[in-house]
XYZ file of C-alpha atoms in Angstrom:
307
model
C -10.864 78.970 -17.169
C -12.542 77.605 -13.945
C -13.114 80.656 -11.096
C -10.762 78.979 -8.874
C -7.752 78.061 -11.208
C -5.236 81.273 -10.522
C -1.919 81.375 -11.808
C 0.817 81.846 -9.057
C 2.600 83.529 -11.846
C -0.409 86.181 -12.762
C -0.542 86.155 -8.867
C 3.082 87.350 -8.320
C 2.625 89.393 -11.322
C -0.249 91.503 -10.099
C 1.477 91.608 -6.132
C 4.341 93.553 -7.836
C 2.473 95.898 -9.945
C 0.218 96.710 -6.693
C 3.811 97.624 -4.811
C 5.355 99.426 -7.565
C 2.476 101.227 -9.504
C 3.641 100.539 -13.253
C 3.521 97.676 -15.692
C 7.196 98.600 -17.381
C 8.863 98.464 -14.188
C 7.681 95.090 -13.328
C 8.223 93.882 -16.826
C 11.937 95.175 -16.468
C 12.522 93.444 -13.039
C 11.314 90.116 -14.203
C 12.591 90.245 -17.669
C 9.502 89.906 -19.669
C 7.835 91.989 -21.770
C 5.070 94.693 -21.115
C 2.419 92.927 -23.014
C 2.979 89.626 -20.896
C 2.456 91.536 -17.739
C -0.987 93.229 -19.006
C -1.819 89.467 -20.053
C -1.088 88.131 -16.804
C -3.529 90.941 -15.030
C -6.308 90.450 -17.676
C -6.289 86.816 -17.132
C -6.436 87.191 -13.377
C -9.452 89.691 -13.306
C -11.134 87.095 -15.996
C -10.512 84.817 -13.355
C -11.732 86.730 -10.391
C -14.442 88.356 -12.411
C -13.817 92.067 -10.795
C -11.406 94.867 -11.798
C -8.391 94.862 -9.305
C -6.164 97.753 -10.747
C -6.894 100.943 -11.956
C -5.218 102.335 -14.798
C -4.121 105.956 -16.198
C -1.638 106.761 -18.672
C 1.131 107.532 -15.562
C 0.016 105.189 -12.689
C -1.650 101.633 -11.909
C -3.735 101.918 -8.768
C -5.376 99.193 -6.288
C -9.341 98.952 -6.528
C -10.861 98.509 -3.240
C -11.628 94.923 -4.099
C -8.064 94.670 -5.581
C -6.394 95.737 -2.275
C -8.331 93.300 -0.344
C -7.148 90.609 -3.187
C -3.351 92.059 -2.896
C -3.128 91.543 1.125
C -4.372 87.781 0.646
C -2.219 87.294 -2.640
C 0.777 88.450 -0.385
C 0.511 86.044 2.344
C -0.545 83.057 -0.128
C 2.473 83.425 -2.095
C 4.389 83.646 1.393
C 2.998 80.545 2.408
C 3.694 78.800 -1.009
C 7.235 79.789 -0.888
C 7.504 78.457 3.056
C 6.017 74.936 1.653
C 8.552 74.986 -0.737
C 11.067 75.677 1.862
C 10.031 73.221 4.015
C 10.310 70.785 1.213
C 13.615 71.757 0.496
C 14.601 71.299 3.940
C 13.902 68.051 4.547
C 17.128 66.955 2.459
C 19.167 70.078 3.742
C 19.091 72.423 0.979
C 18.280 76.074 1.054
C 17.914 77.638 -2.229
C 16.416 80.822 -3.777
C 17.146 84.552 -4.082
C 17.841 86.765 -1.393
C 17.815 91.077 -1.913
C 19.577 93.242 0.249
C 19.865 96.786 0.365
C 23.060 98.213 2.240
C 24.199 101.974 2.771
C 26.990 101.432 -0.208
C 30.788 102.174 2.182
C 29.291 99.692 4.569
C 28.430 97.136 1.829
C 31.434 97.749 -0.416
C 34.223 96.978 2.350
C 32.465 94.381 4.752
C 28.959 92.887 3.701
C 30.240 92.096 0.513
C 32.740 89.910 1.989
C 29.986 88.385 4.336
C 27.682 87.279 1.801
C 30.495 85.619 -0.308
C 30.806 83.439 2.658
C 27.443 82.972 3.118
C 27.030 81.727 -0.326
C 30.313 79.367 -0.024
C 28.063 77.837 3.122
C 24.705 78.013 0.792
C 25.816 77.660 -2.334
C 21.987 77.458 -3.631
C 21.303 81.122 -2.500
C 21.339 83.663 -5.012
C 22.197 86.981 -3.813
C 20.976 90.292 -4.873
C 22.873 93.106 -3.280
C 21.548 96.942 -4.029
C 23.835 99.520 -2.631
C 22.663 102.705 -1.739
C 23.062 105.699 0.697
C 19.098 106.879 -0.226
C 16.059 105.802 1.747
C 14.217 103.069 -0.424
C 11.111 101.532 -0.182
C 11.724 98.032 0.725
C 8.504 96.326 -0.824
C 8.227 98.684 -3.732
C 11.653 97.842 -4.683
C 11.495 94.029 -3.833
C 13.926 94.051 -1.175
C 14.115 91.365 1.580
C 16.413 93.225 4.361
C 18.090 96.722 4.683
C 21.007 97.373 6.719
C 20.811 101.280 7.448
C 23.378 103.430 9.472
C 20.604 105.495 11.158
C 17.873 105.925 13.670
C 14.961 104.362 11.950
C 11.276 104.302 12.779
C 9.145 102.815 10.003
C 7.027 100.700 12.232
C 5.654 99.143 9.100
C 8.731 96.725 8.991
C 10.431 94.544 11.410
C 13.601 96.502 12.929
C 16.452 94.286 14.326
C 19.263 96.543 16.174
C 22.833 95.468 15.216
C 24.423 97.867 17.919
C 26.282 100.881 17.181
C 28.633 102.007 14.796
C 31.544 103.914 16.675
C 33.495 106.542 15.157
C 37.487 108.344 15.432
C 38.961 111.302 14.615
C 41.718 110.316 12.129
C 44.551 111.934 9.695
C 47.526 110.714 7.732
C 51.082 110.588 9.162
C 51.562 113.408 6.292
C 49.281 115.915 7.197
C 49.663 115.803 10.785
C 53.575 116.346 9.949
C 52.904 119.589 8.636
C 50.071 120.744 10.921
C 51.030 119.129 14.363
C 49.129 116.756 15.917
C 46.244 118.123 17.943
C 46.168 116.761 22.073
C 43.066 118.593 23.051
C 39.742 118.998 21.296
C 40.792 122.864 21.080
C 43.581 122.356 19.189
C 41.557 121.021 16.555
C 40.132 124.678 16.004
C 42.220 125.786 12.763
C 42.767 122.481 11.137
C 41.493 121.200 7.927
C 38.358 119.407 8.387
C 36.881 116.610 6.134
C 33.158 116.116 6.753
C 29.670 114.437 5.686
C 27.661 116.676 3.127
C 24.454 114.510 3.858
C 25.237 114.157 7.900
C 23.174 117.193 9.888
C 25.183 118.934 12.150
C 28.623 117.957 10.921
C 29.995 121.222 11.082
C 30.405 121.066 15.131
C 32.362 118.197 16.633
C 30.969 117.214 19.529
C 33.374 114.943 22.082
C 33.547 113.220 25.468
C 36.362 113.362 27.207
C 37.689 110.824 29.823
C 36.643 112.391 32.588
C 33.291 112.615 30.825
C 33.587 116.485 30.033
C 31.461 117.538 26.729
C 33.656 119.384 24.464
C 32.332 121.268 21.408
C 34.400 122.319 18.486
C 33.680 124.064 15.300
C 34.858 121.691 12.358
C 35.977 123.791 9.332
C 35.706 121.713 6.441
C 38.327 121.845 3.503
C 36.402 119.309 1.568
C 32.983 117.717 2.008
C 31.127 114.650 0.202
C 28.314 112.565 0.580
C 29.837 109.496 0.465
C 31.867 107.542 3.260
C 34.442 106.106 0.524
C 34.901 109.673 -0.528
C 36.157 110.620 3.647
C 38.157 107.779 3.127
C 40.444 108.832 0.114
C 40.501 112.428 1.253
C 42.073 111.594 5.017
C 44.200 108.931 2.954
C 45.379 111.556 0.386
C 46.208 114.142 3.619
C 43.716 116.438 2.871
C 42.463 116.811 6.675
C 41.051 115.304 9.727
C 38.410 113.225 9.328
C 35.275 112.128 11.748
C 34.945 108.471 10.594
C 33.450 105.123 11.494
C 36.102 102.731 12.991
C 34.862 100.019 10.083
C 35.499 102.314 7.249
C 39.401 102.782 8.187
C 40.336 100.146 10.367
C 42.912 98.483 7.724
C 44.238 101.787 7.395
C 45.121 102.569 10.712
C 46.586 99.110 11.175
C 48.948 99.188 8.509
C 49.940 102.716 9.625
C 48.546 104.902 6.830
C 46.147 106.843 9.168
C 46.489 108.112 12.754
C 43.789 108.124 15.203
C 43.834 111.690 16.838
C 42.673 112.435 20.311
C 41.781 108.681 21.241
C 40.704 108.921 24.367
C 37.702 111.107 23.429
C 34.751 109.895 22.138
C 32.574 110.843 19.419
C 28.927 110.058 19.310
C 28.117 106.701 17.847
C 25.282 105.981 14.908
C 22.674 102.937 15.586
C 23.494 100.311 12.953
C 19.777 98.291 12.181
C 18.493 95.801 10.039
C 15.234 96.217 8.316
C 12.871 93.079 7.677
C 10.046 92.928 5.445
C 7.398 90.987 7.464
C 6.333 89.002 4.699
C 9.901 87.778 4.233
C 10.834 87.438 7.402
C 9.452 83.566 7.502
C 11.327 82.616 4.447
C 14.135 79.917 5.448
C 16.781 81.527 3.381
C 16.208 84.929 4.626
C 16.390 83.742 8.287
C 19.602 82.212 7.423
C 21.065 85.296 6.212
C 19.400 87.509 8.989
C 20.830 85.592 11.557
C 24.275 84.917 9.888
C 24.969 88.863 8.969
C 23.497 89.836 12.834
C 26.587 87.339 14.305
C 29.406 88.381 11.730
C 28.299 92.018 11.689
C 28.899 92.552 15.467
C 32.673 91.333 14.945
C 33.186 94.162 12.541
C 35.789 97.142 14.148
C 33.798 99.736 16.115
C 30.355 97.804 16.286
C 29.592 97.825 19.860
C 26.269 96.887 21.833
C 23.626 99.680 22.330
C 25.087 102.449 24.533
């Protein structure tokens, strides 16, 4: 084989093994046998003429030569994909797969619907949507963009602010009929609270009054959960008062199934950000989805510009 004759298939397998550190994981991801991935790597190393990977029983790591080659491969594969985008763009056909990671409740209630509308507009674009509240390594998992509700500081990724997600205190009419409706922050004391276990400080409610006064109220929990949809169901079932993102319960408020408590008081908001893998930001179909989601998410209930 000529030394300049490098297969892009072998190159892609090498890049994903370098990112995931596992031949078996890449084999499952690509839907091929582990022996095929191993052959791709061996052919590539034979063509290049230097070892690119160091293999142990537990882990595959890059050699010094492999690290330099990996960085170049990422750029080459990006240019190949961009060239294909430009060629297809000449006849107006955006296509390919976009991989998204999204906070689970937000994804289920809103992003899935937005993705369906996007695909109606661009039927040749496939979407792989991963719903998780866990922080994941986007590059390692092969994700193009991620939507996250939290302050983010990962400097290796592009960050696009989508605004802030505002929260409300809500309860069911049945619960309020039994326990009374709080008319002031201190009247929340003694009520049953529903709160998130994975949000630091959720045992203390901090509210800003209409006059700018700050109120701190202990929030006794009768039910705790690590998932926003669990909060939604518990409040709806009349188990207590919950501090919820507006987009999580807006439909229930609109139909009268939940009531907003202390509507003139404000809870702290949460940053909503889009993380973008830099090497994927220039791909035409990824750019289309980034711009589309940014525009549509800004219209969702409780999503407002940064304060």
